[in-house]
Amino acid sequence: MIQAKAELQRALAAAVAQLAPDAALTPQFESPKQAAHGDLAITVAMQLAKPLRSNPRAVAEQLVAALKAQPAFERWVSALEIAGPGFINLRLAPAAKQAVVAEVLAAPDAFGRQPANGQKLMVEFVSANPTGPLHVGHARQGALGDSLCHLFQTQGWDVTREFYYNDAGVQIATLANSTLCRIKGLKPGDADWPESAYNGDYIADIAADFLAKKTVKADDREFTASGDPDDLDGIRQFAVAYLRHEQDLDLQAFSVQFDNYYLESSLYTSGRVEKTVNALIAAGKTYEKDGALWLRSTDDGDDKDRVMRKTDGSFTYFVPDVAYHIAKWERGFTKVINCQGTDHHGTIARVRAGLQGVGLGIPQGYPDYVLNTMVRVMRNGAEVKISKRAGSYVTLRDLIDWTSRDAVRFFLISRKADTEFTFDIDLALKQNDENPVFYVQYAHARICSVLAQGAAQGLSPEGADLSLLTAPAELALMLKLSEYPEMLSSAAASLAPHDVAFYVRDLAAAFHSYYAAERFLVEDKALAQARLALLSATRHVLRNALAVLGVSAPESMVRAEQQENA
């Protein structure tokens, strides 16, 4: 099917060039909105109407005639139909669809993957300051960021996962003071408990371990507590290492690993912030006003100029961000994606303006952003807002403990990042088709069960006669399999990992429909082997797609009130 589509694409381009040699068009196939309209659609007749000075339907008739003369269309297409004002609907020959089974089985793990392109991509995500447990917003970023990494790896990119955080500043000082209060025996609600302090039970745990002189080790740091209540800096360093360790445990439970950790404070100690500001001043991109230093960000599309250095001499939030992204560029990352909350929307234009201002040749639109909204959590019909451990919010670990890693990852990637999402704990626990992750995983488990039964009967997909796969449900399933490589490329280009979740649900639905319509282990051995080959190909694509989402593909599952009949 992949080869057939490639041949058809070249033939379509040749036919358009024959019809309109001067038209600078790259015609593409589209998927019809309704399956009854065909397997592929061609809409280029509408684009050609004006340069050819004809109506779209007449152009479509000419194009159909040109296409029918192309050997690829003669080989792979069973019908071409003109619909509406000039749409061309294309029905593929069974052989074109059957070919995808062999293509998947020839390279099961590599199906849909592109060769290495020699380019470096950094995805920065989660990036939580170590002031408390990871919350559901971090969970959504973790699912999004890690899925984007897997997605771009399928497209040949050399991907680095980076976690950026601050180990100094106001929030960290509040963490240290909160821990000190616990060390002194204070607790939330006491008269002397600071209003700004962190109230979660985890602060008491940090205090107890500090007094016990414990050593904590995170992926990027290690620290041994002095146990001295007067050692405020030691308390700070211990608390940071403690919470970084806790974050690492949460991320391990979520199957997310980072290649590098980057400290915001290093941008100051290394002089990068000062160097960046001086470069912008030297480039004439700044001016002084009301005792502050301003960036001329309106020169690069921002709605107003922005303060860089405040009257007290401190820098505003976006300045270290500019310095940080210069560092990313200088480290060779030609493409950068940041997964952040929608509250970061206001910094995008000013960060990009700063990057344009330093004159390093950084392309416009660098970096890319994927912004996500927060997540509401529902349980037993009511919203859950409080976690005892965190003191004020539902944590990533809560979601995993209440459901499963697979459910959390699949649910949080199943909607576009900037859309509101409600995580339904009760739905995530259901062992039936209402639960989308169960529905998809169960398709994989069902296939494994049938293949095992076939093997027990001495049946194998190897050497199967794929021309026997002509049932409507088989043709629909094979067409869906063929969409996988293009779906991956499109999802990466659009920074849309949710498209993978949509696809895998559609693929599972196509399989379940096939399962309901046909028997697999039939008496006709040749037909049984062909169907097992199709099932094997479907299993591989399901597993590959789930891997992009970071979700497992179990080989056995039990569905509530389920009776199986292969």
Coordinates of C-alpha atoms in Angstrom, one line a residue:
M1 CA 0.0 0.0 0.0
I2 CA 2.8 2.4 0.8
Q3 CA 4.5 1.6 -2.5
A4 CA 1.1 1.9 -4.3
K5 CA 0.4 5.3 -2.7
A6 CA 3.8 6.5 -3.7
E7 CA 3.3 5.4 -7.3
L8 CA -0.2 6.9 -7.4
Q9 CA 1.2 10.2 -6.0
R10 CA 3.8 10.4 -8.7
A11 CA 1.2 9.6 -11.3
L12 CA -1.2 12.3 -10.0
A13 CA 1.6 14.9 -10.2
A14 CA 2.4 13.8 -13.7
A15 CA -1.2 14.0 -14.8
V16 CA -1.6 17.5 -13.3
A17 CA 1.7 18.6 -15.0
Q18 CA 0.3 17.3 -18.3
L19 CA -3.0 19.2 -17.8
A20 CA -1.5 22.4 -16.5
P21 CA 2.3 22.6 -17.1
D22 CA 2.6 26.1 -15.7
A23 CA 0.6 25.5 -12.5
A24 CA 2.9 25.5 -9.5
L25 CA 0.9 22.8 -7.6
T26 CA 1.9 19.8 -5.5
P27 CA -1.4 17.8 -5.6
Q28 CA -2.1 15.6 -2.6
F29 CA -4.6 12.8 -1.8
E30 CA -7.0 13.5 0.9
S31 CA -9.2 11.1 3.0
P32 CA -12.9 11.4 2.2
K33 CA -15.1 12.5 5.1
Q34 CA -17.3 9.5 4.5
A35 CA -16.0 6.0 3.8
A36 CA -18.8 5.5 1.3
H37 CA -17.3 8.1 -1.0
G38 CA -14.2 6.1 -1.6
D39 CA -10.7 5.4 -0.2
L40 CA -8.9 8.6 -1.4
A41 CA -10.1 12.0 -2.7
I42 CA -8.5 14.4 -5.1
T43 CA -9.5 18.1 -4.9
V44 CA -6.9 19.7 -7.2
A45 CA -9.5 20.3 -9.9
M46 CA -10.8 23.3 -7.9
Q47 CA -7.3 24.8 -7.8
L48 CA -6.8 24.2 -11.5
A49 CA -10.1 25.8 -12.6
K50 CA -8.8 29.4 -12.5
P51 CA -5.5 28.9 -14.4
L52 CA -7.2 26.7 -16.9
R53 CA -10.1 29.1 -17.3
S54 CA -12.7 26.3 -16.9
N55 CA -15.2 25.1 -14.3
P56 CA -13.9 22.6 -11.7
R57 CA -16.1 19.8 -12.9
A58 CA -14.9 20.1 -16.5
V59 CA -11.3 20.1 -15.2
A60 CA -12.1 17.0 -13.1
E61 CA -13.3 15.2 -16.2
Q62 CA -10.0 16.0 -18.0
L63 CA -8.0 15.0 -15.0
V64 CA -9.8 11.7 -14.7
A65 CA -9.0 10.9 -18.4
A66 CA -5.3 11.8 -17.8
L67 CA -5.2 9.6 -14.6
K68 CA -6.7 6.6 -16.3
A69 CA -3.9 6.7 -18.8
Q70 CA -1.3 6.4 -16.0
P71 CA 0.0 2.8 -15.5
A72 CA -0.1 3.2 -11.7
F73 CA -3.8 4.1 -11.7
E74 CA -4.5 1.2 -14.0
R75 CA -2.7 -1.1 -11.6
W76 CA -3.9 0.1 -8.2
V77 CA -7.2 1.8 -8.8
S78 CA -10.6 0.1 -9.3
A79 CA -12.7 3.2 -9.9
L80 CA -12.5 7.0 -10.3
E81 CA -15.7 9.0 -9.7
I82 CA -16.5 12.7 -10.0
A83 CA -18.7 14.1 -7.3
G84 CA -20.1 17.5 -6.6
P85 CA -18.5 20.5 -8.2
G86 CA -15.2 18.7 -9.1
F87 CA -14.2 16.3 -6.4
I88 CA -12.6 13.1 -7.6
N89 CA -13.2 10.0 -5.4
L90 CA -10.8 7.1 -5.9
R91 CA -11.4 3.5 -5.0
L92 CA -8.4 1.4 -4.6
A93 CA -8.1 -2.1 -6.0
P94 CA -7.9 -4.8 -3.3
A95 CA -4.3 -5.6 -4.2
A96 CA -3.3 -2.1 -3.2
K97 CA -4.8 -2.6 0.3
Q98 CA -3.5 -6.1 0.7
A99 CA 0.0 -4.9 0.0
V100 CA 0.2 -3.1 3.4
V101 CA 0.1 -6.4 5.3
A102 CA 3.3 -7.6 3.6
E103 CA 4.9 -4.2 4.2
V104 CA 4.1 -4.2 7.9
L105 CA 5.3 -7.8 8.4
A106 CA 8.5 -7.1 6.5
A107 CA 9.6 -4.5 9.0
P108 CA 7.2 -4.7 12.0
D109 CA 8.9 -2.4 14.4
A110 CA 10.2 0.0 11.7
F111 CA 6.9 0.4 9.9
G112 CA 6.1 4.1 9.7
R113 CA 9.5 5.2 10.8
Q114 CA 11.7 7.4 8.7
P115 CA 15.5 7.2 8.5
A116 CA 17.7 9.5 10.5
N117 CA 17.7 13.1 9.2
G118 CA 20.8 14.3 11.0
Q119 CA 18.9 17.1 12.8
K120 CA 18.8 17.7 16.6
L121 CA 15.5 18.4 18.4
M122 CA 15.1 19.4 22.0
V123 CA 11.8 19.0 23.8
E124 CA 11.6 20.8 27.1
F125 CA 8.8 19.7 29.3
V126 CA 7.5 19.4 32.9
S127 CA 10.3 21.8 34.1
A128 CA 8.8 22.0 37.6
N129 CA 10.6 23.9 40.3
P130 CA 11.3 21.6 43.2
T131 CA 8.8 23.1 45.6
G132 CA 6.3 20.2 45.9
P133 CA 5.0 17.1 44.2
L134 CA 4.2 17.1 40.5
H135 CA 0.5 18.1 39.9
V136 CA -1.9 17.0 37.2
G137 CA -0.7 19.9 34.9
H138 CA 2.8 18.5 35.1
A139 CA 1.3 15.1 34.3
R140 CA -0.3 16.5 31.1
Q141 CA 3.0 18.1 30.1
G142 CA 4.8 14.8 30.8
A143 CA 2.4 12.9 28.6
L144 CA 2.6 15.5 25.8
G145 CA 6.3 16.1 25.9
D146 CA 7.3 12.4 26.0
S147 CA 4.8 11.5 23.2
L148 CA 6.2 14.3 21.1
C149 CA 9.7 12.9 21.7
H150 CA 8.6 9.4 20.6
L151 CA 6.8 10.9 17.6
F152 CA 9.7 12.9 16.3
Q153 CA 12.0 9.9 16.8
T154 CA 9.8 8.0 14.4
Q155 CA 10.5 10.8 11.9
G156 CA 14.3 10.4 12.2
W157 CA 15.1 13.3 14.6
D158 CA 17.9 13.0 17.2
V159 CA 15.8 13.9 20.2
T160 CA 16.9 15.3 23.6
R161 CA 14.5 15.5 26.6
E162 CA 15.4 18.4 28.9
F163 CA 14.1 19.5 32.3
Y164 CA 14.6 23.2 33.2
Y165 CA 14.2 24.4 36.7
N166 CA 15.3 26.9 39.3
D167 CA 17.0 26.0 42.6
A168 CA 17.0 29.6 43.9
G169 CA 14.6 32.5 44.1
V170 CA 11.4 33.3 46.1
Q171 CA 9.7 29.9 45.7
I172 CA 12.8 28.0 46.9
A173 CA 13.3 30.4 49.8
T174 CA 9.6 29.8 50.8
L175 CA 10.4 26.0 50.6
A176 CA 13.4 26.4 52.9
N177 CA 11.5 28.6 55.4
S178 CA 8.5 26.2 55.4
T179 CA 10.8 23.3 56.2
L180 CA 12.5 25.3 58.9
C181 CA 9.1 26.0 60.5
R182 CA 8.4 22.2 60.6
I183 CA 11.8 21.6 62.1
K184 CA 10.9 24.0 64.9
G185 CA 7.7 22.0 65.5
L186 CA 5.2 24.4 63.8
K187 CA 2.5 23.1 61.6
P188 CA -0.2 24.6 59.4
G189 CA -2.9 26.3 61.5
D190 CA -0.5 27.3 64.2
A191 CA -0.5 31.0 65.1
D192 CA 3.2 31.4 64.0
W193 CA 2.8 29.4 60.8
P194 CA 3.6 31.8 57.8
E195 CA 0.7 32.5 55.5
S196 CA 2.9 32.0 52.4
A197 CA 4.3 28.6 53.6
Y198 CA 3.7 25.3 51.8
N199 CA 1.2 23.3 53.8
G200 CA 1.5 19.8 52.4
D201 CA 2.5 16.8 54.5
Y202 CA 5.7 16.4 52.4
I203 CA 7.2 19.4 54.2
A204 CA 7.0 17.5 57.5
D205 CA 8.7 14.5 55.8
I206 CA 11.6 16.8 54.5
A207 CA 12.0 18.2 58.0
A208 CA 12.2 14.8 59.7
D209 CA 14.7 13.5 57.2
F210 CA 16.8 16.6 57.5
L211 CA 17.0 16.2 61.3
A212 CA 17.9 12.6 60.8
K213 CA 20.9 13.7 58.6
K214 CA 19.8 11.6 55.7
T215 CA 21.3 11.7 52.2
V216 CA 19.0 12.2 49.2
K217 CA 20.0 11.5 45.6
A218 CA 18.2 12.8 42.6
D219 CA 19.1 12.3 38.9
D220 CA 21.0 15.6 38.8
R221 CA 22.1 16.2 42.5
E222 CA 22.9 14.6 45.8
F223 CA 23.0 16.1 49.3
T224 CA 23.5 15.0 52.9
A225 CA 21.6 16.9 55.6
S226 CA 23.6 18.5 58.4
G227 CA 20.7 18.2 60.9
D228 CA 21.5 21.7 62.2
P229 CA 18.3 23.8 62.5
D230 CA 20.4 27.0 62.0
D231 CA 21.8 25.8 58.7
L232 CA 19.2 27.5 56.5
D233 CA 21.2 27.1 53.3
G234 CA 21.7 23.4 54.1
I235 CA 17.9 23.1 54.6
R236 CA 17.3 24.7 51.2
Q237 CA 19.8 22.4 49.4
F238 CA 18.4 19.4 51.2
A239 CA 14.8 20.3 50.4
V240 CA 15.6 20.9 46.7
A241 CA 17.4 17.5 46.4
Y242 CA 14.6 15.8 48.4
L243 CA 11.9 17.1 46.1
R244 CA 14.0 16.5 42.9
H245 CA 14.3 12.9 44.1
E246 CA 10.5 12.7 44.7
Q247 CA 9.9 14.2 41.2
D248 CA 12.2 11.6 39.7
L249 CA 10.2 8.8 41.4
D250 CA 7.0 10.2 40.0
L251 CA 8.5 10.5 36.5
Q252 CA 9.8 6.9 36.7
A253 CA 6.3 5.7 37.7
F254 CA 5.1 7.6 34.6
S255 CA 7.9 6.1 32.4
V256 CA 9.4 9.5 31.6
Q257 CA 13.2 9.9 31.6
F258 CA 15.2 13.0 30.9
D259 CA 18.5 13.3 29.2
N260 CA 19.5 16.6 30.7
Y261 CA 18.7 19.0 33.6
Y262 CA 19.3 22.7 33.2
L263 CA 19.3 25.2 36.1
E264 CA 17.9 28.7 35.7
S265 CA 20.4 29.9 38.2
S266 CA 23.3 28.8 35.9
L267 CA 22.2 31.4 33.4
Y268 CA 23.1 34.1 35.9
T269 CA 26.3 32.5 37.4
S270 CA 27.6 31.7 33.9
G271 CA 27.0 35.3 32.8
R272 CA 24.6 34.3 30.0
V273 CA 21.9 36.6 31.1
E274 CA 24.2 39.6 31.3
K275 CA 25.7 38.7 27.9
T276 CA 22.3 38.4 26.4
V277 CA 21.2 41.8 27.7
N278 CA 24.4 43.5 26.5
A279 CA 23.9 41.9 23.0
L280 CA 20.4 43.4 22.8
I281 CA 21.7 46.8 23.9
A282 CA 24.5 46.7 21.4
A283 CA 22.1 45.8 18.6
G284 CA 19.9 48.8 19.4
K285 CA 17.0 46.7 20.4
T286 CA 16.5 48.4 23.8
Y287 CA 15.9 51.8 25.3
E288 CA 15.7 53.4 28.8
K289 CA 12.4 54.7 30.1
D290 CA 11.2 55.5 33.6
G291 CA 14.3 54.0 35.1
A292 CA 13.8 50.6 33.4
L293 CA 15.4 48.9 30.4
W294 CA 12.9 48.0 27.7
L295 CA 13.0 45.6 24.7
R296 CA 11.7 46.9 21.4
S297 CA 9.6 43.7 21.1
T298 CA 7.0 45.4 18.9
D299 CA 9.7 45.4 16.1
D300 CA 9.1 41.6 16.0
G301 CA 5.4 41.3 16.3
D302 CA 4.7 41.8 20.0
D303 CA 1.7 44.0 20.9
K304 CA 3.8 46.3 23.1
D305 CA 7.4 46.8 24.2
R306 CA 8.5 44.9 27.3
V307 CA 10.5 45.7 30.4
M308 CA 13.7 43.7 30.6
R309 CA 15.4 45.2 33.6
K310 CA 13.2 46.7 36.3
T311 CA 13.9 49.9 38.3
D312 CA 15.4 47.8 41.2
G313 CA 17.9 46.2 38.8
S314 CA 16.3 42.8 38.6
F315 CA 15.4 41.1 35.4
T316 CA 11.9 40.2 34.3
Y317 CA 10.8 36.7 33.8
F318 CA 11.4 36.4 30.0
V319 CA 15.0 37.6 30.0
P320 CA 16.6 34.4 31.4
D321 CA 14.3 32.5 28.9
V322 CA 15.9 34.4 26.0
A323 CA 19.4 33.5 27.4
Y324 CA 18.3 29.9 27.9
H325 CA 17.1 29.6 24.3
I326 CA 20.3 31.1 22.9
A327 CA 22.0 28.3 24.8
K328 CA 19.7 25.7 23.2
W329 CA 20.5 27.1 19.7
E330 CA 24.3 27.2 20.4
R331 CA 24.1 23.6 21.5
G332 CA 23.0 22.7 18.0
F333 CA 19.3 22.2 18.4
T334 CA 17.9 23.4 15.1
K335 CA 14.4 22.7 16.4
V336 CA 13.1 23.2 19.9
I337 CA 9.6 22.5 21.4
N338 CA 8.5 23.8 24.8
C339 CA 5.6 22.1 26.5
Q340 CA 4.2 24.6 29.0
G341 CA 0.9 25.7 30.6
T342 CA -1.3 28.3 28.8
D343 CA -0.2 30.8 31.4
H344 CA 3.0 31.1 29.5
H345 CA 1.3 32.4 26.4
G346 CA 2.2 36.0 27.1
T347 CA 6.0 35.2 27.1
I348 CA 6.1 33.7 23.6
A349 CA 6.3 36.9 21.5
R350 CA 8.8 38.6 23.8
V351 CA 11.1 35.5 23.9
R352 CA 11.0 35.3 20.2
A353 CA 11.6 39.0 19.9
G354 CA 14.7 38.7 22.1
L355 CA 16.0 35.8 20.0
Q356 CA 15.6 37.8 16.8
G357 CA 17.3 40.8 18.4
V358 CA 20.6 39.2 19.3
G359 CA 21.4 38.6 15.6
L360 CA 22.6 35.0 15.8
G361 CA 20.6 33.9 12.8
I362 CA 18.0 32.1 14.9
P363 CA 14.9 31.5 12.6
Q364 CA 11.7 33.3 13.3
G365 CA 9.2 31.2 15.2
Y366 CA 11.9 29.6 17.3
P367 CA 11.1 27.9 19.6
D368 CA 7.9 26.1 19.0
Y369 CA 5.4 26.0 21.9
V370 CA 2.8 23.4 22.8
L371 CA 0.6 25.0 25.5
N372 CA -1.7 22.9 27.6
T373 CA -4.6 23.8 29.8
M374 CA -5.0 22.4 33.3
V375 CA -6.9 19.2 34.1
R376 CA -10.1 18.8 36.2
V377 CA -10.2 15.5 38.1
M378 CA -13.6 13.8 38.7
R379 CA -14.3 10.9 41.0
N380 CA -17.7 9.5 42.0
G381 CA -19.3 12.3 40.2
A382 CA -17.6 15.1 42.1
E383 CA -14.5 17.2 41.3
V384 CA -11.4 16.2 43.3
K385 CA -9.2 19.3 44.3
I386 CA -7.3 18.4 47.4
S387 CA -4.4 15.9 47.9
K388 CA -3.3 15.4 51.5
R389 CA 0.2 14.8 50.4
A390 CA 0.4 18.1 48.4
G391 CA -1.9 20.1 50.6
S392 CA -3.7 21.8 47.8
Y393 CA -3.8 19.9 44.5
V394 CA -4.2 16.5 42.9
T395 CA -0.7 15.1 42.1
L396 CA 0.6 12.9 39.3
R397 CA 1.2 10.1 41.7
D398 CA -2.5 10.4 42.9
L399 CA -3.7 9.8 39.3
I400 CA -1.3 6.8 38.8
D401 CA -2.3 5.3 42.2
W402 CA -6.0 5.7 41.6
T403 CA -5.9 4.3 38.0
S404 CA -2.8 3.2 36.2
R405 CA 0.2 4.7 34.3
D406 CA -1.3 3.6 31.0
A407 CA -4.7 5.2 31.7
V408 CA -3.1 8.5 32.8
R409 CA -0.9 8.7 29.8
F410 CA -3.6 7.8 27.3
F411 CA -6.2 10.0 28.8
L412 CA -4.0 13.0 29.0
I413 CA -2.9 12.7 25.4
S414 CA -6.3 12.0 24.0
R415 CA -7.3 15.6 23.5
K416 CA -5.6 18.6 21.9
A417 CA -3.3 20.2 24.4
D418 CA -5.0 23.6 24.6
T419 CA -8.5 22.2 25.1
E420 CA -10.1 21.7 28.5
F421 CA -9.9 18.2 29.8
T422 CA -11.7 16.4 32.6
F423 CA -10.0 13.2 33.9
D424 CA -12.7 10.8 34.9
I425 CA -11.3 8.4 37.5
D426 CA -14.3 6.1 37.3
L427 CA -14.1 5.8 33.5
A428 CA -10.4 5.1 33.7
L429 CA -11.1 2.1 35.9
K430 CA -13.8 0.5 33.7
Q431 CA -12.9 -2.9 32.2
N432 CA -15.1 -2.5 29.1
D433 CA -15.3 -0.6 25.8
E434 CA -16.4 2.6 27.4
N435 CA -12.8 3.1 28.6
P436 CA -10.8 4.2 25.5
V437 CA -7.4 2.9 26.7
F438 CA -9.0 -0.5 27.6
Y439 CA -10.7 -0.5 24.2
V440 CA -7.4 -0.1 22.4
Q441 CA -5.4 -2.4 24.6
Y442 CA -8.1 -5.0 24.4
A443 CA -7.8 -5.0 20.6
H444 CA -4.2 -5.9 20.9
A445 CA -4.9 -8.6 23.5
R446 CA -7.7 -10.1 21.4
I447 CA -5.3 -10.4 18.5
C448 CA -2.6 -12.1 20.6
S449 CA -5.2 -14.6 21.8
V450 CA -6.3 -15.5 18.3
L451 CA -2.7 -15.8 17.0
A452 CA -1.9 -18.1 19.9
Q453 CA -4.9 -20.2 19.1
G454 CA -3.8 -20.3 15.5
A455 CA -0.3 -21.4 16.4
A456 CA -1.7 -24.2 18.6
Q457 CA -3.5 -25.4 15.4
G458 CA -0.3 -25.3 13.4
L459 CA -1.3 -22.1 11.5
S460 CA 1.2 -19.4 10.7
P461 CA 0.9 -16.0 8.9
E462 CA 4.1 -16.7 7.0
G463 CA 3.7 -17.2 3.3
A464 CA 0.0 -16.3 3.4
D465 CA -1.9 -15.6 0.2
L466 CA -3.0 -12.0 0.9
S467 CA -5.2 -11.9 -2.3
L468 CA -7.8 -13.9 -0.3
L469 CA -8.4 -10.8 2.0
T470 CA -11.4 -9.3 0.2
A471 CA -14.2 -9.1 2.9
P472 CA -15.4 -5.5 3.5
A473 CA -14.1 -5.4 7.1
E474 CA -10.7 -6.7 5.9
L475 CA -10.4 -4.0 3.2
A476 CA -11.4 -1.3 5.7
L477 CA -8.8 -2.6 8.3
M478 CA -6.1 -2.7 5.7
L479 CA -6.9 0.8 4.5
K480 CA -6.6 2.0 8.1
L481 CA -3.2 0.3 8.5
S482 CA -1.9 2.1 5.4
E483 CA -2.7 5.5 7.0
Y484 CA -0.2 5.0 9.8
P485 CA 3.0 6.3 8.3
E486 CA 1.3 9.5 6.9
M487 CA -0.5 10.0 10.2
L488 CA 2.8 10.0 12.1
S489 CA 4.4 12.5 9.7
S490 CA 1.4 14.8 9.8
A491 CA 1.1 14.6 13.6
A492 CA 4.8 15.5 14.0
A493 CA 4.5 18.4 11.6
S494 CA 1.4 19.7 13.4
L495 CA 2.9 19.1 16.9
A496 CA -0.2 17.0 17.5
P497 CA 0.5 13.8 19.4
H498 CA -3.3 13.5 20.1
D499 CA -3.6 12.5 16.5
V500 CA -1.9 9.3 17.4
A501 CA -4.5 8.6 20.1
F502 CA -7.3 9.3 17.6
Y503 CA -5.7 7.0 15.1
V504 CA -5.1 4.1 17.5
R505 CA -8.8 4.3 18.6
D506 CA -9.9 4.2 15.0
L507 CA -7.6 1.3 14.2
A508 CA -8.9 -0.6 17.3
A509 CA -12.5 0.1 16.1
A510 CA -11.7 -1.2 12.6
F511 CA -10.3 -4.4 14.2
H512 CA -13.2 -4.9 16.6
S513 CA -15.6 -4.5 13.6
Y514 CA -13.6 -7.1 11.7
Y515 CA -13.7 -9.4 14.8
A516 CA -17.5 -9.1 14.9
A517 CA -18.0 -9.6 11.2
E518 CA -15.7 -12.6 10.4
R519 CA -14.3 -15.8 11.9
F520 CA -10.5 -16.1 11.7
L521 CA -9.7 -19.8 12.3
V522 CA -11.8 -21.1 9.5
E523 CA -11.6 -24.5 7.9
D524 CA -10.1 -23.1 4.7
K525 CA -6.4 -23.1 5.8
A526 CA -5.3 -20.6 3.2
L527 CA -7.9 -18.1 4.2
A528 CA -7.2 -18.7 7.9
Q529 CA -3.5 -18.0 7.3
A530 CA -4.2 -14.8 5.3
R531 CA -6.4 -13.6 8.1
L532 CA -3.8 -14.4 10.7
A533 CA -1.3 -12.3 8.6
L534 CA -3.7 -9.4 8.7
L535 CA -4.1 -9.8 12.5
S536 CA -0.4 -10.0 13.0
A537 CA 0.1 -6.8 11.0
T538 CA -2.6 -5.0 13.0
R539 CA -1.0 -6.1 16.2
H540 CA 2.3 -4.6 15.2
V541 CA 0.8 -1.3 14.2
L542 CA -1.3 -1.1 17.4
R543 CA 1.8 -1.8 19.5
N544 CA 3.9 0.8 17.6
A545 CA 1.3 3.5 17.9
L546 CA 0.8 2.8 21.6
A547 CA 4.6 3.0 22.1
V548 CA 4.5 6.5 20.7
L549 CA 2.0 7.4 23.4
G550 CA 4.1 5.6 26.1
V551 CA 1.3 3.1 26.7
S552 CA 1.8 -0.7 27.0
A553 CA 0.3 -3.3 24.7
P554 CA -0.7 -6.2 27.0
E555 CA -1.1 -9.7 25.5
S556 CA -3.9 -10.7 27.7
M557 CA -6.8 -8.9 29.3
V558 CA -10.2 -9.7 30.7
R559 CA -13.2 -7.6 29.8
A560 CA -16.3 -7.4 32.0
E561 CA -19.1 -9.8 30.9
Q562 CA -17.0 -10.9 27.9
Q563 CA -17.3 -14.1 26.0
E564 CA -14.8 -14.8 23.3
N565 CA -15.3 -16.8 20.1
A566 CA -12.5 -16.8 17.6

